[in-house]
Each structure stands twice: as C-alpha cells, then as structure tokens.
Amino acid sequence: MAKRAEVLDLVLRTKVIAVIRMRDAVKLGQVTAAISRGGVKAIEITMTVPGALDVIRTMAEEKSAGTIVGAGTILDAETALAAIGAGADFIVSPILNPEIVRICRGAGVFVAPGAFTPTEIATAWNLGADVVKVFPATSLGPEFFKDLRGPLPDIRLMPTGGVGLDNAAEFIRQGACCVAVGTALLDPKAIERDDWEALTQRARALVESLAGV
C-alpha cells in the first residue's frame, strides 16, 4: 500500500483519478492497463463493481510501479476498513461520513470524502480530508470552483460528475486541484469492441490537457 503522502503527491501531479464503474469485471484489467499507458495512474474501483474488494486486492498486488489503486463509493466505516484491508491506496466517498475520515487518517490512507455546499466542504476539510470530492459537480460547473477560491483558498477540491475531456482543464484552471473522470474516459463502445488503443489515446489526451494548465 502506498503511503498517504505519496498518493497525494501522485494525484496532485497527474491531476486525475479514473473512476471505474464497470459491470464486466473480466475486461476491467485490460481497461485499467489501457488508461495507465495513457498516463492515468490513479485508478478508483467503485464498490458497485462486482466483487470489488477482490478486484482491488488483485490489482493492489499486481499494479505496476507508479500506479495507485483506490476504492470508491465507500459509504460506511466497515466498507472503508475492508477496502483498506484489501490494499486500497486511497478511499473516496460520495458523502461526508466523519467516521470514514477518522479511520483513514488513523490508517495513514489518503481520503477524499464527498461534499456539496461550502459548509460541507469546509467541514470535510477540517475533519482531515486530503482532498474534498465535490459531488455532483454536474450541476455546479467550473465557475463554482472559482467562486470558492476566494473564501476557501487552501482547500483542495476534486469535481466528480459532469467532468469530461472537453472541460476537465477548465475545472483545474478555475481552482480544482484534480478531477475524477468516469464515463467520459471509458468509452463504452471502445470497450465493447476491445479497442484498448482508443482508451489509451483518450487517457493521453486528458493527461496532456491537464498538464498544460
């Protein structure tokens, strides 16, 4: 398991976490390998993936150097503990559950709890979040992050939901420290036809757009 500081450093350098919500666990390994070749090194496996804990455990054991594997859609303390036990390098939640943050800080694991309002965002940060996941960002847009920089300049923010290859860089430009990208990165049609090079190219295009910000 990567150390918390190492995970934070990688996330801030690459500026992106890939969110994997696939139902087809058989192709998941090929998908993650393809986007990793494109430069996306932080892989979040959501708990909606069949056998998610086993997937995380296998990926944690087999991951290449410079790649981190985390668990997403963590809703309670028990699941957080199970994911950490499976080898997750980081924990992401769509909600603000103080117990999840406490467990991760105690275990030395990077944690990104979810929040929506300025009050929730500040509360998550004060509890010890490494990054605050702003969710759903679909209804907020990049300007929301610009507006938050004034009163909350030190809080690291990660939009999730509504982030695509066309607007990811704008979220960073307006104040987000990184973005979480799911469907926009994992083209279902490319996956269906086993076009792994297409996924690699999408990942590379995303990483290059963020590097220029």
PDB file of C-alpha atoms in Angstrom:
ATOM      1  CA  MET A   1       0.000   0.000   0.000  1.00  0.00           C
ATOM      2  CA  ALA A   2       1.356   3.423  -0.983  1.00  0.00           C
ATOM      3  CA  LYS A   3       1.866   5.954   1.788  1.00  0.00           C
ATOM      4  CA  ARG A   4      -0.663   8.760   2.141  1.00  0.00           C
ATOM      5  CA  ALA A   5       1.846  11.466   1.174  1.00  0.00           C
ATOM      6  CA  GLU A   6       2.904   9.509  -1.925  1.00  0.00           C
ATOM      7  CA  VAL A   7      -0.703   9.127  -3.044  1.00  0.00           C
ATOM      8  CA  LEU A   8      -1.398  12.822  -2.548  1.00  0.00           C
ATOM      9  CA  ASP A   9       1.728  13.728  -4.497  1.00  0.00           C
ATOM     10  CA  LEU A  10       0.751  11.496  -7.441  1.00  0.00           C
ATOM     11  CA  VAL A  11      -2.819  12.805  -7.532  1.00  0.00           C
ATOM     12  CA  LEU A  12      -1.670  16.428  -7.472  1.00  0.00           C
ATOM     13  CA  ARG A  13       0.948  15.790 -10.166  1.00  0.00           C
ATOM     14  CA  THR A  14      -1.292  13.902 -12.604  1.00  0.00           C
ATOM     15  CA  LYS A  15      -4.447  15.858 -11.663  1.00  0.00           C
ATOM     16  CA  VAL A  16      -6.828  13.000 -12.447  1.00  0.00           C
ATOM     17  CA  ILE A  17      -8.427   9.939 -10.878  1.00  0.00           C
ATOM     18  CA  ALA A  18     -10.140   7.458 -13.205  1.00  0.00           C
ATOM     19  CA  VAL A  19     -13.430   6.197 -11.807  1.00  0.00           C
ATOM     20  CA  ILE A  20     -14.191   2.594 -12.829  1.00  0.00           C
ATOM     21  CA  ARG A  21     -17.848   1.545 -12.531  1.00  0.00           C
ATOM     22  CA  MET A  22     -17.794  -1.380 -14.945  1.00  0.00           C
ATOM     23  CA  ARG A  23     -20.068  -4.353 -14.531  1.00  0.00           C
ATOM     24  CA  ASP A  24     -17.832  -6.500 -16.714  1.00  0.00           C
ATOM     25  CA  ALA A  25     -15.045  -7.374 -14.294  1.00  0.00           C
ATOM     26  CA  VAL A  26     -13.419  -9.596 -16.949  1.00  0.00           C
ATOM     27  CA  LYS A  27     -12.416  -6.593 -19.067  1.00  0.00           C
ATOM     28  CA  LEU A  28     -11.561  -4.358 -16.142  1.00  0.00           C
ATOM     29  CA  GLY A  29      -7.886  -5.315 -16.088  1.00  0.00           C
ATOM     30  CA  GLN A  30      -7.498  -4.501 -19.781  1.00  0.00           C
ATOM     31  CA  VAL A  31      -9.275  -1.175 -19.320  1.00  0.00           C
ATOM     32  CA  THR A  32      -7.084  -0.075 -16.430  1.00  0.00           C
ATOM     33  CA  ALA A  33      -3.939  -1.156 -18.268  1.00  0.00           C
ATOM     34  CA  ALA A  34      -5.001   0.862 -21.323  1.00  0.00           C
ATOM     35  CA  ILE A  35      -5.625   4.120 -19.471  1.00  0.00           C
ATOM     36  CA  SER A  36      -2.482   3.621 -17.415  1.00  0.00           C
ATOM     37  CA  ARG A  37      -0.479   3.512 -20.642  1.00  0.00           C
ATOM     38  CA  GLY A  38      -2.066   6.845 -21.442  1.00  0.00           C
ATOM     39  CA  GLY A  39      -0.750   8.372 -18.232  1.00  0.00           C
ATOM     40  CA  VAL A  40      -3.708   7.996 -15.861  1.00  0.00           C
ATOM     41  CA  LYS A  41      -2.075   6.443 -12.810  1.00  0.00           C
ATOM     42  CA  ALA A  42      -4.767   6.742 -10.111  1.00  0.00           C
ATOM     43  CA  ILE A  43      -7.473   4.108 -10.542  1.00  0.00           C
ATOM     44  CA  GLU A  44     -10.615   4.141  -8.404  1.00  0.00           C
ATOM     45  CA  ILE A  45     -12.634   0.923  -8.305  1.00  0.00           C
ATOM     46  CA  THR A  46     -16.132   1.662  -7.072  1.00  0.00           C
ATOM     47  CA  MET A  47     -17.927  -0.703  -4.769  1.00  0.00           C
ATOM     48  CA  THR A  48     -20.594  -1.139  -7.459  1.00  0.00           C
ATOM     49  CA  VAL A  49     -18.142  -3.287  -9.459  1.00  0.00           C
ATOM     50  CA  PRO A  50     -18.968  -6.994  -8.920  1.00  0.00           C
ATOM     51  CA  GLY A  51     -16.521  -8.451  -6.408  1.00  0.00           C
ATOM     52  CA  ALA A  52     -14.958  -5.013  -5.916  1.00  0.00           C
ATOM     53  CA  LEU A  53     -12.873  -5.964  -2.893  1.00  0.00           C
ATOM     54  CA  ASP A  54     -11.369  -8.968  -4.688  1.00  0.00           C
ATOM     55  CA  VAL A  55     -10.657  -6.775  -7.713  1.00  0.00           C
ATOM     56  CA  ILE A  56      -8.914  -4.199  -5.526  1.00  0.00           C
ATOM     57  CA  ARG A  57      -6.916  -6.896  -3.771  1.00  0.00           C
ATOM     58  CA  THR A  58      -5.727  -8.391  -7.064  1.00  0.00           C
ATOM     59  CA  MET A  59      -4.918  -5.016  -8.595  1.00  0.00           C
ATOM     60  CA  ALA A  60      -3.067  -3.900  -5.472  1.00  0.00           C
ATOM     61  CA  GLU A  61      -0.879  -6.997  -5.691  1.00  0.00           C
ATOM     62  CA  GLU A  62      -0.240  -6.732  -9.431  1.00  0.00           C
ATOM     63  CA  LYS A  63      -0.137  -2.969 -10.048  1.00  0.00           C
ATOM     64  CA  SER A  64       2.875  -1.538 -11.828  1.00  0.00           C
ATOM     65  CA  ALA A  65       5.230   0.946 -10.197  1.00  0.00           C
ATOM     66  CA  GLY A  66       3.835   4.460 -10.158  1.00  0.00           C
ATOM     67  CA  THR A  67       0.212   3.314 -10.245  1.00  0.00           C
ATOM     68  CA  ILE A  68      -2.190   3.512  -7.309  1.00  0.00           C
ATOM     69  CA  VAL A  69      -5.492   1.687  -6.806  1.00  0.00           C
ATOM     70  CA  GLY A  70      -8.256   3.022  -4.596  1.00  0.00           C
ATOM     71  CA  ALA A  71     -11.799   2.237  -3.545  1.00  0.00           C
ATOM     72  CA  GLY A  72     -14.761   4.454  -4.366  1.00  0.00           C
ATOM     73  CA  THR A  73     -18.421   4.744  -3.390  1.00  0.00           C
ATOM     74  CA  ILE A  74     -17.449   3.980   0.195  1.00  0.00           C
ATOM     75  CA  LEU A  75     -20.469   4.767   2.369  1.00  0.00           C
ATOM     76  CA  ASP A  76     -19.616   3.417   5.814  1.00  0.00           C
ATOM     77  CA  ALA A  77     -16.761   2.668   8.177  1.00  0.00           C
ATOM     78  CA  GLU A  78     -16.973  -1.099   7.745  1.00  0.00           C
ATOM     79  CA  THR A  79     -16.519  -0.903   3.984  1.00  0.00           C
ATOM     80  CA  ALA A  80     -13.664   1.562   4.396  1.00  0.00           C
ATOM     81  CA  LEU A  81     -11.868  -0.878   6.698  1.00  0.00           C
ATOM     82  CA  ALA A  82     -12.482  -3.760   4.285  1.00  0.00           C
ATOM     83  CA  ALA A  83     -11.113  -1.774   1.347  1.00  0.00           C
ATOM     84  CA  ILE A  84      -8.021  -0.735   3.282  1.00  0.00           C
ATOM     85  CA  GLY A  85      -7.554  -4.366   4.271  1.00  0.00           C
ATOM     86  CA  ALA A  86      -7.748  -5.337   0.598  1.00  0.00           C
ATOM     87  CA  GLY A  87      -4.871  -2.973  -0.138  1.00  0.00           C
ATOM     88  CA  ALA A  88      -6.602   0.194  -1.343  1.00  0.00           C
ATOM     89  CA  ASP A  89      -4.169   3.114  -1.607  1.00  0.00           C
ATOM     90  CA  PHE A  90      -6.955   5.652  -1.220  1.00  0.00           C
ATOM     91  CA  ILE A  91     -10.605   5.918  -0.230  1.00  0.00           C
ATOM     92  CA  VAL A  92     -13.243   8.044  -1.966  1.00  0.00           C
ATOM     93  CA  SER A  93     -16.808   8.609  -0.795  1.00  0.00           C
ATOM     94  CA  PRO A  94     -19.751  10.467  -2.352  1.00  0.00           C
ATOM     95  CA  ILE A  95     -20.850  11.567   1.121  1.00  0.00           C
ATOM     96  CA  LEU A  96     -19.350  13.120   4.232  1.00  0.00           C
ATOM     97  CA  ASN A  97     -19.095  10.415   6.881  1.00  0.00           C
ATOM     98  CA  PRO A  98     -16.746  11.585   9.665  1.00  0.00           C
ATOM     99  CA  GLU A  99     -16.034   8.004  10.716  1.00  0.00           C
ATOM    100  CA  ILE A 100     -14.614   7.184   7.281  1.00  0.00           C
ATOM    101  CA  VAL A 101     -12.245  10.147   7.501  1.00  0.00           C
ATOM    102  CA  ARG A 102     -11.212   9.158  11.034  1.00  0.00           C
ATOM    103  CA  ILE A 103     -10.446   5.576  10.017  1.00  0.00           C
ATOM    104  CA  CYS A 104      -8.397   6.630   7.005  1.00  0.00           C
ATOM    105  CA  ARG A 105      -6.379   9.167   8.949  1.00  0.00           C
ATOM    106  CA  GLY A 106      -5.709   6.567  11.625  1.00  0.00           C
ATOM    107  CA  ALA A 107      -4.538   4.090   8.995  1.00  0.00           C
ATOM    108  CA  GLY A 108      -2.439   6.660   7.126  1.00  0.00           C
ATOM    109  CA  VAL A 109      -4.591   6.321   3.999  1.00  0.00           C
ATOM    110  CA  PHE A 110      -5.493   9.146   1.600  1.00  0.00           C
ATOM    111  CA  VAL A 111      -9.186  10.021   1.875  1.00  0.00           C
ATOM    112  CA  ALA A 112     -11.493  12.136  -0.283  1.00  0.00           C
ATOM    113  CA  PRO A 113     -14.959  12.465   1.274  1.00  0.00           C
ATOM    114  CA  GLY A 114     -17.837  13.927  -0.712  1.00  0.00           C
ATOM    115  CA  ALA A 115     -19.425  17.310  -0.121  1.00  0.00           C
ATOM    116  CA  PHE A 116     -21.623  19.765  -1.998  1.00  0.00           C
ATOM    117  CA  THR A 117     -22.158  23.008  -0.101  1.00  0.00           C
ATOM    118  CA  PRO A 118     -19.446  25.367   1.196  1.00  0.00           C
ATOM    119  CA  THR A 119     -20.304  24.330   4.759  1.00  0.00           C
ATOM    120  CA  GLU A 120     -19.951  20.621   3.945  1.00  0.00           C
ATOM    121  CA  ILE A 121     -16.712  21.268   2.066  1.00  0.00           C
ATOM    122  CA  ALA A 122     -15.171  23.198   4.966  1.00  0.00           C
ATOM    123  CA  THR A 123     -16.355  20.554   7.444  1.00  0.00           C
ATOM    124  CA  ALA A 124     -14.790  17.741   5.405  1.00  0.00           C
ATOM    125  CA  TRP A 125     -11.500  19.619   5.194  1.00  0.00           C
ATOM    126  CA  ASN A 126     -11.434  20.396   8.919  1.00  0.00           C
ATOM    127  CA  LEU A 127     -12.068  16.712   9.683  1.00  0.00           C
ATOM    128  CA  GLY A 128      -8.840  15.864   7.859  1.00  0.00           C
ATOM    129  CA  ALA A 129      -9.722  15.216   4.211  1.00  0.00           C
ATOM    130  CA  ASP A 130      -6.734  15.134   1.874  1.00  0.00           C
ATOM    131  CA  VAL A 131      -8.954  16.285  -0.977  1.00  0.00           C
ATOM    132  CA  VAL A 132     -12.657  17.118  -0.860  1.00  0.00           C
ATOM    133  CA  LYS A 133     -14.700  15.450  -3.574  1.00  0.00           C
ATOM    134  CA  VAL A 134     -17.298  17.962  -4.788  1.00  0.00           C
ATOM    135  CA  PHE A 135     -20.240  15.852  -5.906  1.00  0.00           C
ATOM    136  CA  PRO A 136     -22.246  16.065  -8.029  1.00  0.00           C
ATOM    137  CA  ALA A 137     -20.295  18.721  -9.918  1.00  0.00           C
ATOM    138  CA  THR A 138     -22.605  18.300 -12.921  1.00  0.00           C
ATOM    139  CA  SER A 139     -24.980  20.967 -11.615  1.00  0.00           C
ATOM    140  CA  LEU A 140     -22.211  23.303 -10.404  1.00  0.00           C
ATOM    141  CA  GLY A 141     -19.716  23.735 -13.245  1.00  0.00           C
ATOM    142  CA  PRO A 142     -16.194  25.211 -13.197  1.00  0.00           C
ATOM    143  CA  GLU A 143     -17.340  28.669 -12.058  1.00  0.00           C
ATOM    144  CA  PHE A 144     -18.355  27.226  -8.688  1.00  0.00           C
ATOM    145  CA  PHE A 145     -14.725  26.326  -8.024  1.00  0.00           C
ATOM    146  CA  LYS A 146     -13.595  29.807  -8.952  1.00  0.00           C
ATOM    147  CA  ASP A 147     -16.130  31.273  -6.522  1.00  0.00           C
ATOM    148  CA  LEU A 148     -14.856  29.040  -3.697  1.00  0.00           C
ATOM    149  CA  ARG A 149     -11.212  30.073  -4.106  1.00  0.00           C
ATOM    150  CA  GLY A 150     -11.888  33.450  -2.504  1.00  0.00           C
ATOM    151  CA  PRO A 151     -13.240  32.338   0.899  1.00  0.00           C
ATOM    152  CA  LEU A 152     -11.669  28.843   0.893  1.00  0.00           C
ATOM    153  CA  PRO A 153      -8.291  29.213  -0.860  1.00  0.00           C
ATOM    154  CA  ASP A 154      -6.467  26.389   0.942  1.00  0.00           C
ATOM    155  CA  ILE A 155      -8.977  23.575   0.453  1.00  0.00           C
ATOM    156  CA  ARG A 156      -8.079  21.028  -2.241  1.00  0.00           C
ATOM    157  CA  LEU A 157     -11.154  20.314  -4.376  1.00  0.00           C
ATOM    158  CA  MET A 158     -11.913  17.486  -6.802  1.00  0.00           C
ATOM    159  CA  PRO A 159     -15.030  17.752  -9.016  1.00  0.00           C
ATOM    160  CA  THR A 160     -16.779  14.474  -9.775  1.00  0.00           C
ATOM    161  CA  GLY A 161     -19.719  14.129 -12.127  1.00  0.00           C
ATOM    162  CA  GLY A 162     -20.026  16.119 -15.311  1.00  0.00           C
ATOM    163  CA  VAL A 163     -16.265  16.158 -15.923  1.00  0.00           C
ATOM    164  CA  GLY A 164     -15.195  15.277 -19.454  1.00  0.00           C
ATOM    165  CA  LEU A 165     -12.276  15.639 -21.806  1.00  0.00           C
ATOM    166  CA  ASP A 166     -13.706  18.945 -23.019  1.00  0.00           C
ATOM    167  CA  ASN A 167     -13.954  20.690 -19.632  1.00  0.00           C
ATOM    168  CA  ALA A 168     -11.528  18.937 -17.262  1.00  0.00           C
ATOM    169  CA  ALA A 169      -8.807  21.532 -17.805  1.00  0.00           C
ATOM    170  CA  GLU A 170     -11.271  24.349 -17.121  1.00  0.00           C
ATOM    171  CA  PHE A 171     -12.121  22.856 -13.723  1.00  0.00           C
ATOM    172  CA  ILE A 172      -8.395  22.883 -12.890  1.00  0.00           C
ATOM    173  CA  ARG A 173      -7.986  26.388 -14.256  1.00  0.00           C
ATOM    174  CA  GLN A 174     -10.802  27.647 -12.051  1.00  0.00           C
ATOM    175  CA  GLY A 175      -9.408  26.186  -8.834  1.00  0.00           C
ATOM    176  CA  ALA A 176      -9.784  22.395  -8.615  1.00  0.00           C
ATOM    177  CA  CYS A 177      -6.599  20.513  -7.695  1.00  0.00           C
ATOM    178  CA  CYS A 178      -7.617  17.412  -9.669  1.00  0.00           C
ATOM    179  CA  VAL A 179     -10.626  15.860 -11.372  1.00  0.00           C
ATOM    180  CA  ALA A 180     -12.357  12.494 -11.238  1.00  0.00           C
ATOM    181  CA  VAL A 181     -13.419  11.191 -14.653  1.00  0.00           C
ATOM    182  CA  GLY A 182     -15.506   8.126 -15.390  1.00  0.00           C
ATOM    183  CA  THR A 183     -17.696   7.593 -18.432  1.00  0.00           C
ATOM    184  CA  ALA A 184     -16.025  10.333 -20.469  1.00  0.00           C
ATOM    185  CA  LEU A 185     -12.726   8.471 -20.236  1.00  0.00           C
ATOM    186  CA  LEU A 186     -14.045   4.924 -20.541  1.00  0.00           C
ATOM    187  CA  ASP A 187     -15.749   4.925 -23.928  1.00  0.00           C
ATOM    188  CA  PRO A 188     -18.288   2.036 -23.727  1.00  0.00           C
ATOM    189  CA  LYS A 189     -18.160   1.404 -27.487  1.00  0.00           C
ATOM    190  CA  ALA A 190     -14.369   1.109 -27.456  1.00  0.00           C
ATOM    191  CA  ILE A 191     -14.565  -1.309 -24.529  1.00  0.00           C
ATOM    192  CA  GLU A 192     -17.226  -3.374 -26.283  1.00  0.00           C
ATOM    193  CA  ARG A 193     -15.014  -3.854 -29.329  1.00  0.00           C
ATOM    194  CA  ASP A 194     -11.834  -4.339 -27.265  1.00  0.00           C
ATOM    195  CA  ASP A 195     -10.271  -1.189 -28.714  1.00  0.00           C
ATOM    196  CA  TRP A 196      -7.750  -0.614 -25.940  1.00  0.00           C
ATOM    197  CA  GLU A 197      -5.670   1.773 -28.022  1.00  0.00           C
ATOM    198  CA  ALA A 198      -8.656   4.128 -28.248  1.00  0.00           C
ATOM    199  CA  LEU A 199      -8.837   4.218 -24.434  1.00  0.00           C
ATOM    200  CA  THR A 200      -5.098   4.854 -24.220  1.00  0.00           C
ATOM    201  CA  GLN A 201      -5.423   7.762 -26.627  1.00  0.00           C
ATOM    202  CA  ARG A 202      -8.324   9.273 -24.653  1.00  0.00           C
ATOM    203  CA  ALA A 203      -6.340   8.976 -21.433  1.00  0.00           C
ATOM    204  CA  ARG A 204      -3.276  10.534 -23.045  1.00  0.00           C
ATOM    205  CA  ALA A 205      -5.324  13.442 -24.424  1.00  0.00           C
ATOM    206  CA  LEU A 206      -6.814  14.082 -20.966  1.00  0.00           C
ATOM    207  CA  VAL A 207      -3.474  13.980 -19.166  1.00  0.00           C
ATOM    208  CA  GLU A 208      -1.846  16.278 -21.712  1.00  0.00           C
ATOM    209  CA  SER A 209      -4.697  18.804 -21.448  1.00  0.00           C
ATOM    210  CA  LEU A 210      -4.330  18.927 -17.667  1.00  0.00           C
ATOM    211  CA  ALA A 211      -0.537  19.144 -17.757  1.00  0.00           C
ATOM    212  CA  GLY A 212      -0.803  22.376 -19.704  1.00  0.00           C
ATOM    213  CA  VAL A 213      -2.860  24.153 -17.028  1.00  0.00           C
TER     214      VAL A 213
END
